[in-house]
Amino acid sequence: MSTRALRRLKGKQRGQEALGLEDLTEDGPEEQLDTANVTAPSSTTSNSNRKAKKNKAQKNFSNIYEVICDADIEAEKISPDEDAEKRDGHTTDKTDHDVSGSKSGDKTKKRKKKKKNKTTSENGQDVAPDENIDLILENLEQSHSHSLQSDSSRRPDRRCVLHVEHRNLNPETELKRYFGARAVLGDQRPRQRNRHFHRSMWMTSPKDSWPRFSRPGIAMSLLQSKDAIHYFTFEHNREYQQIQFKFLDAVESMDPNNIVALLQLNPYHIDSLLQLSDVCRIQEDQEMARDLIERALYSFECAFHPLFSLTSGMSRLDYLRPENRAFYLALYKHMMFLEKRGCPRTALEYCKLILSLDPDTDPLCMLLLIDFLMLRSREYHSLIQLHQDWEEHRNLSQLPNFAFSVALCHFHLSQQEDMDPSERDNFRHKADQILQDALIMFPGILMPLLDLCTVQPDETVTSHVFFASRSLIGQPLALTELIALYVGRTFNLWREAAVMLWLETNVQTVLHRVDVKDPLVEDYENKRKQRYLSAPRNIHRHVLLSEIKEATSSLPLEVTTQPMMGFDPLPPLDSIISYTRPERPPNGASSESTLSLFFRSLLPNFNLQGGQRPDDDQEVARQDRN
């Protein structure tokens, strides 16, 4: 055992114990000889010089590492103080040594130079371990960032959008940027000492008010790896499947108290947390609704596979599997809470995270939302880059939200004063051109947008056939749904006075182009009639989750007539089912229709579980006698 370890066991600090002669010579006789050869004085040394060296040796006895380092330093170089002493004649002259002594000294110096590097590195770890640990962590972080940058250079089309930063997943990072750390943390710092131990997470911060965590029976497994992309899926064990069946029974009972009772026994059941969060949100208990969603995310993150990465953009989850859908919905609901809380930058990171889980099919249609979050967080260059990278394979300009948001993004860039005037003019010209094309392609946006912005349009605009309301009657339903979604979500971004003046100028230009029969007007009209005949299922699912009244009212009947479940809205028609719910024994109540159940519930002897009460037979017999 080393001397340092013995000192720690005895509770002594370095330099407090008495050092003997053997402590100074524990490096071996060879090192003693080398040190003696380097520091040995000549016969012409005066008595005062001997006393100075003796005092110097006694001074260094307080720390064994200082003795070793000083000997090495004297072997390598001469300090400025000693150089001054040489000029005064207090030290020996090297010219008195013979040639053999100088050669042996050179060999000693080379040998000591190797030992010095080794000794100082070891002593550096002993003396300042915290600094070395911080240095190691910093080097690891820099190497990780360099690897991310190299990966981004290999994948320019996807990496810039799907890459998520860990620090931006925490809403406190954004709130501290706005209000400062003191205003955000408040009196939380003293409480950190007394809080219970929780596992450190990226997406949520565990709270002391939460129940004690026990694994609910969810695990993540790796299905395959292809082209550096990892495909994962969540799995439910046998016990969790039984809890899931009880949850479905509680949902069918239409009583939230049954879900509460199930959560008391299983506090980290995912679907129960999602469903009860919707109930709390409807009852305007936003704090509890957000807390339940965070608890669901905590349960998911504890089940992550070691290879699953939130930030790389190379991890995939198939929405066709019911076990994975709850993770999508929990992320989406958490994102919406963050946006309403005033953290659009953090919400944008979660939006990119959801998009990275399945960017090809985009089951929750995050492309209808990401432009709004980028505008709110003022990530203008990121929005332009996204439009340029994905336009070729996703046709983003055919979505009304991108057609207008990219134009608005260029306009905001043209208003920045710290930009070169020629560059500002270039952005303004592009903004005018993109906005005019968007108005010609989607003329149905203007009047609903002005209506929600409480702006009275000019008479020349309201009386013109191109923007009149009657011309929008024959508009495809899918396009009406997209327009209502965009207008209901982003009308606040268009309320600024400068934006309204810019919009008014371009509307007048568009009317002039329509009057002179610009061929682009007829071309875009034909495209509207051909491309927006029906919306895919993921757009309907996004509209339902958005809860925007203008958009939900435009949903087709085949969607609104279906039963909607908050824990799984509009499930895919080709779902991959891993386990099925066992058939329950037929009951009198279950074999009846919903209408008959409603009328029977009005009777005093109604019992949903068992049909009739035990005394029903006696009551029927009495009526027969009468």
XYZ file of C-alpha atoms in Angstrom:
626
model
C 0.000 0.000 0.000
C 1.337 3.434 -0.883
C 2.261 6.124 1.622
C -0.578 8.319 0.430
C -3.140 5.563 1.079
C -1.736 4.960 4.572
C -2.044 8.667 5.342
C -5.693 8.637 4.285
C -6.439 5.605 6.463
C -4.791 7.284 9.449
C -6.647 10.549 8.780
C -3.454 12.565 8.344
C -2.936 15.341 5.864
C 0.102 15.493 3.638
C 2.922 17.407 5.271
C 1.716 16.981 8.886
C 3.564 13.778 9.744
C 7.255 13.669 10.634
C 9.434 12.536 7.764
C 12.470 10.390 8.301
C 15.486 9.875 6.151
C 13.963 6.709 4.669
C 11.031 8.738 3.363
C 13.348 10.811 1.251
C 15.117 7.795 -0.242
C 12.174 5.535 -1.060
C 12.655 5.913 -4.821
C 15.686 3.592 -4.765
C 19.437 3.884 -4.655
C 19.762 4.656 -8.341
C 17.700 7.804 -8.029
C 19.635 8.870 -4.950
C 22.829 8.530 -6.872
C 21.497 10.542 -9.765
C 20.327 13.292 -7.493
C 23.634 13.327 -5.712
C 25.518 13.552 -9.004
C 23.398 16.453 -10.139
C 23.400 18.460 -6.924
C 26.841 17.584 -5.496
C 28.887 20.748 -4.836
C 32.594 21.075 -5.633
C 35.369 21.406 -3.075
C 35.533 25.159 -3.597
C 32.024 25.777 -2.190
C 32.000 28.211 0.697
C 30.415 27.619 4.118
C 27.625 30.100 3.436
C 26.675 28.180 0.319
C 26.521 24.946 2.341
C 24.196 26.569 4.854
C 21.973 27.845 2.049
C 21.704 24.375 0.553
C 21.020 22.889 3.990
C 18.243 25.382 4.636
C 16.820 24.660 1.204
C 16.801 20.920 1.887
C 15.118 21.440 5.259
C 12.572 23.672 3.637
C 11.637 20.979 1.146
C 11.322 18.273 3.818
C 7.719 19.312 4.426
C 6.633 17.689 1.152
C 8.326 14.697 -0.422
C 6.995 15.642 -3.839
C 8.717 19.031 -3.622
C 12.043 17.289 -2.987
C 11.701 15.146 -6.076
C 10.481 17.966 -8.263
C 13.183 20.358 -7.082
C 15.888 17.808 -7.796
C 14.512 17.277 -11.260
C 14.209 20.977 -11.914
C 17.819 21.548 -10.853
C 18.883 18.763 -13.209
C 16.996 20.319 -16.119
C 17.393 24.049 -15.732
C 18.687 26.779 -13.448
C 16.278 29.205 -11.886
C 16.808 32.971 -12.299
C 17.685 33.315 -8.592
C 20.473 30.762 -8.849
C 21.693 32.467 -12.011
C 22.010 35.716 -10.065
C 23.861 33.887 -7.294
C 26.310 32.597 -9.892
C 27.038 36.107 -11.018
C 27.849 37.024 -7.392
C 30.238 34.119 -7.023
C 28.192 32.149 -4.456
C 27.868 29.013 -6.583
C 30.421 26.735 -8.169
C 31.629 27.135 -11.689
C 30.953 24.331 -14.131
C 34.329 24.819 -15.763
C 35.980 23.144 -12.712
C 34.387 19.816 -13.663
C 36.284 17.543 -15.980
C 35.044 16.196 -19.323
C 34.006 12.836 -17.909
C 31.908 14.505 -15.245
C 30.073 16.584 -17.842
C 29.332 13.508 -19.953
C 28.003 11.619 -16.975
C 25.943 14.687 -16.073
C 24.423 14.771 -19.560
C 23.474 11.104 -19.286
C 21.998 11.788 -15.874
C 19.980 14.685 -17.260
C 18.527 12.553 -20.053
C 17.651 9.795 -17.599
C 16.144 12.293 -15.164
C 14.156 13.973 -17.946
C 12.307 10.728 -18.643
C 11.697 10.165 -14.933
C 10.563 13.727 -14.492
C 7.738 13.431 -17.049
C 6.498 10.277 -15.411
C 6.755 11.643 -11.881
C 5.070 14.956 -12.594
C 2.120 13.281 -14.335
C 1.630 10.913 -11.426
C 2.029 13.684 -8.891
C -0.403 15.848 -10.871
C -3.103 13.233 -10.351
C -2.328 12.957 -6.666
C -2.164 16.634 -5.946
C -5.090 17.914 -8.039
C -7.426 15.021 -8.936
C -10.467 17.286 -9.353
C -8.755 19.427 -11.964
C -7.685 16.365 -13.920
C -11.205 14.920 -13.820
C -12.635 18.182 -15.127
C -9.992 18.196 -17.837
C -10.866 14.640 -18.855
C -14.585 15.452 -19.000
C -13.890 18.558 -21.047
C -11.765 16.567 -23.483
C -14.500 13.942 -23.817
C -17.095 16.634 -24.474
C -14.894 18.264 -27.102
C -14.248 14.940 -28.820
C -17.995 14.220 -28.769
C -18.762 17.595 -30.326
C -16.090 17.016 -32.983
C -17.656 13.655 -33.827
C -21.072 15.282 -34.122
C -19.662 17.929 -36.424
C -18.016 15.300 -38.604
C -21.287 13.371 -38.779
C -23.157 16.524 -39.707
C -20.769 17.091 -42.601
C -21.539 13.597 -43.864
C -25.339 14.057 -43.633
C -26.100 17.653 -44.572
C -29.760 17.043 -45.448
C -30.986 15.381 -42.255
C -28.420 16.087 -39.557
C -29.008 19.815 -39.302
C -32.691 19.254 -38.563
C -32.805 16.025 -36.607
C -29.870 16.778 -34.321
C -31.101 17.621 -30.814
C -29.026 19.275 -28.100
C -29.276 17.824 -24.614
C -29.131 21.139 -22.813
C -32.043 22.489 -24.845
C -34.322 19.680 -23.660
C -34.416 21.293 -20.222
C -36.878 24.223 -20.045
C -34.888 25.802 -17.210
C -32.088 26.495 -19.700
C -34.392 28.709 -21.737
C -36.033 30.312 -18.710
C -32.632 31.201 -17.265
C -31.776 32.883 -20.554
C -34.886 35.047 -20.263
C -35.094 35.781 -16.536
C -31.761 34.733 -15.004
C -30.841 31.777 -12.809
C -31.827 33.486 -9.556
C -35.380 34.138 -10.730
C -35.819 30.616 -12.114
C -34.289 28.573 -9.299
C -35.480 30.749 -6.416
C -35.265 28.809 -3.167
C -34.640 25.453 -4.834
C -30.903 25.396 -4.086
C -31.123 24.806 -0.314
C -33.629 22.046 -0.881
C -31.267 20.089 -3.082
C -29.494 18.698 -0.016
C -32.576 17.137 1.546
C -34.261 15.786 -1.548
C -34.583 12.078 -2.229
C -32.250 10.384 -4.643
C -33.553 10.104 -8.189
C -31.923 8.914 -11.345
C -30.586 11.772 -13.470
C -32.571 12.239 -16.678
C -32.410 14.371 -19.803
C -36.106 14.987 -20.495
C -37.547 15.455 -17.009
C -36.436 16.365 -13.511
C -37.840 13.865 -10.987
C -39.823 15.427 -8.165
C -39.927 14.472 -4.513
C -43.725 14.434 -4.634
C -43.736 11.541 -7.095
C -44.318 7.992 -5.840
C -41.334 5.777 -5.371
C -40.265 4.467 -8.750
C -40.485 0.788 -9.485
C -40.098 -0.582 -12.982
C -43.612 -0.883 -14.420
C -42.719 -3.701 -16.821
C -41.605 -1.732 -19.908
C -38.348 -2.475 -21.698
C -36.775 -1.351 -24.967
C -35.145 -3.779 -27.357
C -33.065 -3.304 -30.489
C -34.716 -4.791 -33.577
C -32.017 -4.149 -36.170
C -29.262 -1.767 -37.264
C -29.018 -0.718 -40.880
C -26.901 2.037 -42.443
C -25.911 3.361 -38.994
C -29.622 3.683 -38.061
C -30.906 1.721 -35.074
C -34.518 0.496 -34.968
C -35.983 0.009 -31.486
C -39.292 -0.941 -29.949
C -40.819 -0.930 -26.493
C -42.013 -4.214 -25.036
C -44.519 -5.029 -22.297
C -43.960 -7.958 -19.990
C -46.743 -10.251 -18.817
C -47.513 -8.234 -15.701
C -47.746 -4.953 -17.616
C -50.085 -6.555 -20.133
C -52.495 -7.465 -17.321
C -52.385 -3.840 -16.114
C -53.082 -2.698 -19.679
C -56.201 -4.885 -19.828
C -57.439 -3.384 -16.560
C -56.827 0.075 -17.993
C -58.971 -0.678 -21.030
C -61.752 -1.820 -18.710
C -61.443 1.431 -16.765
C -61.674 3.479 -19.971
C -64.776 1.625 -21.101
C -66.422 2.326 -17.756
C -66.298 6.083 -18.614
C -65.389 6.831 -14.997
C -62.083 8.660 -14.334
C -62.115 7.408 -10.743
C -61.367 3.907 -11.998
C -58.231 5.233 -13.716
C -57.227 7.006 -10.502
C -57.652 3.761 -8.560
C -55.512 1.944 -11.118
C -52.793 4.582 -10.847
C -52.706 4.285 -7.076
C -51.684 0.658 -7.465
C -49.491 1.246 -10.545
C -48.257 4.859 -10.343
C -46.116 4.622 -13.503
C -48.537 3.016 -15.938
C -48.100 5.044 -19.123
C -51.553 5.032 -20.727
C -53.249 5.766 -17.408
C -50.997 8.794 -16.933
C -51.787 10.069 -20.447
C -55.531 9.569 -20.098
C -55.735 11.142 -16.648
C -53.644 14.066 -17.883
C -56.302 14.813 -20.493
C -58.972 14.702 -17.798
C -57.029 17.168 -15.628
C -56.448 19.460 -18.578
C -60.167 19.517 -19.395
C -60.827 20.385 -15.760
C -58.259 23.235 -16.133
C -55.781 21.694 -13.726
C -52.776 22.416 -15.934
C -50.168 21.813 -13.245
C -51.355 18.290 -12.498
C -51.785 17.514 -16.198
C -48.184 18.540 -16.909
C -46.902 16.621 -13.891
C -48.535 13.395 -15.100
C -46.960 13.746 -18.546
C -43.524 14.303 -17.019
C -43.963 11.201 -14.895
C -44.790 9.193 -18.024
C -41.635 10.477 -19.745
C -39.590 9.562 -16.685
C -40.941 6.027 -16.818
C -40.058 5.768 -20.498
C -36.553 7.133 -20.058
C -35.783 4.628 -17.327
C -36.502 1.870 -19.869
C -34.253 3.197 -22.669
C -31.885 0.834 -24.445
C -28.178 1.686 -23.961
C -27.830 2.385 -27.690
C -30.946 4.551 -27.922
C -29.994 8.203 -28.412
C -32.271 11.205 -28.105
C -29.887 13.571 -29.845
C -28.199 11.705 -32.681
C -31.228 11.553 -34.970
C -30.302 7.949 -35.838
C -32.748 6.112 -33.539
C -36.113 4.985 -34.896
C -39.390 3.872 -33.328
C -42.114 2.387 -35.499
C -45.503 4.019 -34.890
C -47.245 0.909 -36.198
C -46.479 -0.833 -32.899
C -48.960 0.147 -30.156
C -46.250 -0.039 -27.480
C -44.368 2.837 -29.165
C -47.312 5.187 -29.673
C -47.521 6.229 -26.044
C -43.960 7.584 -26.245
C -44.889 9.727 -29.261
C -47.972 11.077 -27.517
C -46.141 11.796 -24.263
C -43.494 13.770 -26.144
C -46.140 15.683 -28.099
C -48.192 16.621 -25.036
C -45.039 17.643 -23.168
C -44.021 19.779 -26.141
C -47.388 21.567 -26.182
C -47.153 22.277 -22.451
C -43.705 23.797 -22.987
C -44.967 25.995 -25.823
C -47.835 27.293 -23.711
C -45.440 27.823 -20.819
C -43.409 30.234 -22.949
C -40.503 27.950 -23.865
C -40.668 27.749 -27.686
C -36.964 26.886 -28.048
C -37.316 23.856 -25.788
C -40.539 22.870 -27.546
C -38.668 23.046 -30.857
C -36.114 20.522 -29.600
C -38.900 18.096 -28.690
C -40.503 18.674 -32.076
C -37.245 17.718 -33.783
C -36.971 14.714 -31.473
C -40.431 13.443 -32.478
C -39.616 14.018 -36.136
C -36.336 12.114 -35.835
C -38.056 8.995 -34.477
C -39.728 8.366 -37.860
C -38.862 11.130 -40.374
C -40.069 9.226 -43.433
C -43.691 8.641 -42.428
C -43.934 11.412 -39.771
C -46.892 9.819 -37.927
C -47.778 12.957 -35.922
C -47.040 15.279 -38.868
C -44.477 17.466 -37.135
C -43.793 19.258 -40.407
C -47.063 21.133 -39.857
C -45.748 22.502 -36.552
C -41.972 22.879 -36.775
C -42.106 26.092 -38.815
C -44.301 27.764 -36.183
C -41.902 26.843 -33.369
C -38.908 28.051 -35.378
C -40.583 31.402 -35.952
C -41.485 31.728 -32.285
C -37.957 30.898 -31.177
C -36.529 33.175 -33.930
C -34.560 30.382 -35.561
C -34.910 32.015 -38.975
C -31.800 30.576 -40.602
C -32.709 27.081 -39.401
C -36.132 27.353 -41.032
C -34.627 28.479 -44.338
C -32.084 25.654 -44.183
C -34.815 23.104 -43.454
C -36.841 24.330 -46.420
C -33.840 24.128 -48.737
C -32.741 20.665 -47.594
C -36.141 18.974 -47.570
C -37.872 20.693 -50.475
C -36.541 18.246 -53.024
C -37.823 15.029 -51.416
C -40.769 16.330 -49.336
C -42.191 19.252 -51.405
C -42.523 21.518 -48.385
C -43.638 24.469 -50.504
C -46.885 22.607 -51.225
C -47.846 22.904 -47.552
C -49.517 26.236 -46.726
C -47.624 26.592 -43.462
C -44.212 26.455 -45.139
C -45.284 28.648 -48.057
C -46.190 31.517 -45.730
C -43.743 30.885 -42.878
C -40.671 30.933 -45.124
C -41.828 34.268 -46.553
C -42.351 35.643 -43.037
C -38.913 34.352 -42.058
C -37.232 36.258 -44.908
C -39.123 39.389 -43.933
C -37.887 39.246 -40.324
C -34.325 38.796 -41.549
C -34.716 41.888 -43.741
C -35.652 43.901 -40.647
C -32.424 43.223 -38.779
C -30.389 46.408 -38.439
C -26.997 44.753 -37.926
C -27.079 43.338 -41.453
C -25.519 44.757 -44.567
C -28.005 46.975 -46.521
C -27.570 45.017 -49.736
C -28.198 41.770 -47.900
C -31.305 43.229 -46.275
C -32.625 44.250 -49.671
C -31.967 40.760 -50.963
C -33.973 39.200 -48.110
C -36.802 41.694 -48.641
C -36.975 40.917 -52.353
C -37.110 37.175 -51.635
C -39.769 37.727 -48.979
C -41.981 39.634 -51.422
C -41.564 37.019 -54.117
C -42.275 34.043 -51.836
C -45.293 35.736 -50.230
C -46.839 36.602 -53.583
C -46.433 33.020 -54.792
C -48.008 31.785 -51.548
C -50.993 34.132 -51.912
C -51.539 33.008 -55.501
C -51.273 29.333 -54.539
C -53.379 29.572 -51.352
C -55.725 32.584 -51.671
C -58.065 31.102 -49.061
C -55.717 32.017 -46.225
C -56.010 35.802 -46.501
C -59.572 36.451 -45.333
C -59.569 34.021 -42.334
C -56.169 35.401 -41.321
C -57.337 39.007 -41.391
C -60.478 38.023 -39.529
C -58.561 36.439 -36.632
C -56.149 39.389 -36.584
C -59.190 41.718 -36.265
C -58.100 43.681 -39.327
C -60.646 45.157 -41.694
C -59.399 44.614 -45.266
C -59.604 47.230 -47.981
C -62.719 47.343 -50.155
C -60.707 46.516 -53.256
C -59.668 43.257 -51.584
C -63.089 42.199 -50.295
C -64.812 42.976 -53.584
C -62.275 41.153 -55.751
C -63.250 37.698 -57.017
C -59.852 36.164 -56.282
C -60.020 36.662 -52.501
C -63.816 36.707 -52.086
C -65.360 34.176 -49.733
C -67.674 32.755 -52.373
C -64.703 31.711 -54.485
C -63.548 29.421 -51.678
C -66.684 27.294 -51.637
C -65.288 24.886 -54.195
C -61.955 24.570 -52.329
C -60.882 20.950 -51.608
C -61.608 19.770 -48.040
C -58.012 18.693 -47.423
C -56.761 22.161 -48.334
C -59.414 23.765 -46.141
C -58.180 21.627 -43.247
C -54.548 22.680 -43.743
C -55.462 26.351 -44.099
C -57.619 26.347 -40.972
C -54.822 24.635 -39.039
C -52.202 27.185 -40.069
C -54.382 30.250 -39.554
C -55.623 29.111 -36.145
C -52.083 28.419 -34.950
C -50.028 31.319 -36.325
C -52.358 34.321 -36.635
C -50.625 35.997 -33.669
C -47.378 36.105 -35.646
C -49.036 38.256 -38.324
C -50.492 40.875 -35.993
C -47.448 43.102 -35.935
C -47.911 46.470 -37.656
C -44.830 46.092 -39.862
C -45.925 42.613 -40.945
C -49.431 43.879 -41.797
C -48.061 46.705 -43.931
C -45.815 44.264 -45.766
C -48.761 41.895 -46.303
C -50.991 44.705 -47.588
C -48.398 45.788 -50.145
C -48.020 42.292 -51.555
C -51.778 41.686 -51.645
C -52.157 44.719 -53.910
C -49.377 43.376 -56.128
C -51.080 39.979 -56.341
C -54.392 41.586 -57.344
C -52.587 43.428 -60.124
C -51.031 40.163 -61.343
C -54.450 38.528 -61.338
C -55.982 41.389 -63.320
C -53.274 41.225 -65.995
C -53.850 37.440 -66.219
C -50.493 36.208 -65.044
C -50.108 32.590 -66.312
C -48.935 31.543 -62.845
C -52.440 32.179 -61.469
C -54.086 29.623 -63.737
C -51.271 27.131 -63.215
C -51.629 27.249 -59.417
C -55.397 26.943 -59.657
C -55.062 23.664 -61.565
C -52.589 22.374 -58.996
C -54.992 23.163 -56.134
C -57.747 21.118 -57.757
C -55.514 18.108 -58.365
C -53.288 17.834 -55.296
C -55.553 18.346 -52.282
C -58.353 15.876 -52.872
C -57.883 13.998 -49.563
C -55.586 14.299 -46.554
C -53.621 11.322 -45.190
C -54.366 9.844 -41.803
C -51.384 11.423 -40.060
C -52.685 14.929 -40.879
C -56.073 14.066 -39.361
C -54.269 12.752 -36.284
C -52.267 15.978 -36.001
C -55.430 18.094 -36.272
C -57.074 16.099 -33.479
C -54.051 16.513 -31.224
C -53.758 20.240 -31.959
C -57.304 20.902 -30.667
C -57.652 23.997 -32.863
C -61.359 24.609 -33.313
C -61.082 25.998 -36.827
C -59.224 22.871 -37.965
C -61.213 20.204 -36.103
C -64.468 21.572 -37.514
C -63.165 20.918 -41.040
C -62.404 17.222 -40.448
C -64.279 14.798 -42.735
C -67.157 12.693 -41.420
C -65.264 9.403 -41.676
C -62.894 10.772 -39.025
C -65.337 12.505 -36.683
C -67.680 9.499 -36.537
C -64.948 7.159 -35.294
C -64.505 6.547 -31.561
C -61.586 8.630 -30.298
C -59.308 7.480 -27.502
C -56.977 10.037 -25.953
C -54.252 7.434 -25.356
C -54.325 6.310 -29.032
C -56.022 8.751 -31.452
C -56.662 7.370 -34.941
C -54.450 4.270 -34.733
C -52.912 3.112 -38.032
C -54.985 0.670 -40.004
C -52.017 -1.670 -40.502
C -50.848 -1.853 -36.882
C -48.360 -4.499 -35.774
C -50.037 -6.237 -32.832
C -47.743 -8.098 -30.447
C -50.410 -9.224 -27.960
C -54.201 -9.089 -27.925
C -56.748 -8.524 -25.218
C -58.510 -11.739 -24.148
C -62.221 -11.959 -24.819
C -64.329 -11.303 -21.776
C -67.259 -13.580 -20.871
C -70.527 -12.200 -22.246
C -72.605 -10.232 -19.751
C -76.091 -8.887 -19.987
C -74.756 -5.364 -20.019
C -72.024 -5.998 -22.578
C -74.366 -7.593 -25.115
C -76.600 -4.528 -25.252
C -76.180 -1.451 -27.374
C -75.075 1.895 -26.022
C -78.550 3.373 -26.392
C -80.189 0.574 -24.428
C -77.507 0.903 -21.720
C -78.318 4.596 -21.424
C -82.033 4.006 -20.919
C -81.445 1.116 -18.503
C -79.094 3.324 -16.464
C -82.079 5.518 -15.647
C -83.728 2.620 -13.768
C -83.093 2.360 -10.009
C -82.062 -1.303 -10.205
C -79.382 -0.734 -12.899
C -76.058 -2.478 -12.334
C -73.413 -2.270 -15.081
C -71.390 -5.238 -13.819
C -74.045 -7.801 -13.135
C -77.108 -6.683 -15.037
C -79.880 -6.970 -12.411
C -79.645 -6.832 -8.667
C -80.252 -10.000 -6.578
C -83.717 -8.874 -5.535
C -84.830 -8.297 -9.127
C -86.193 -11.821 -9.438
C -88.396 -11.350 -6.382
C -89.674 -8.040 -7.751
C -90.548 -9.659 -11.092
C -92.349 -12.539 -9.291
C -94.435 -10.042 -7.302
C -95.465 -8.235 -10.463
C -96.509 -11.550 -12.054
C -98.723 -12.336 -9.072
C -100.390 -8.976 -9.330
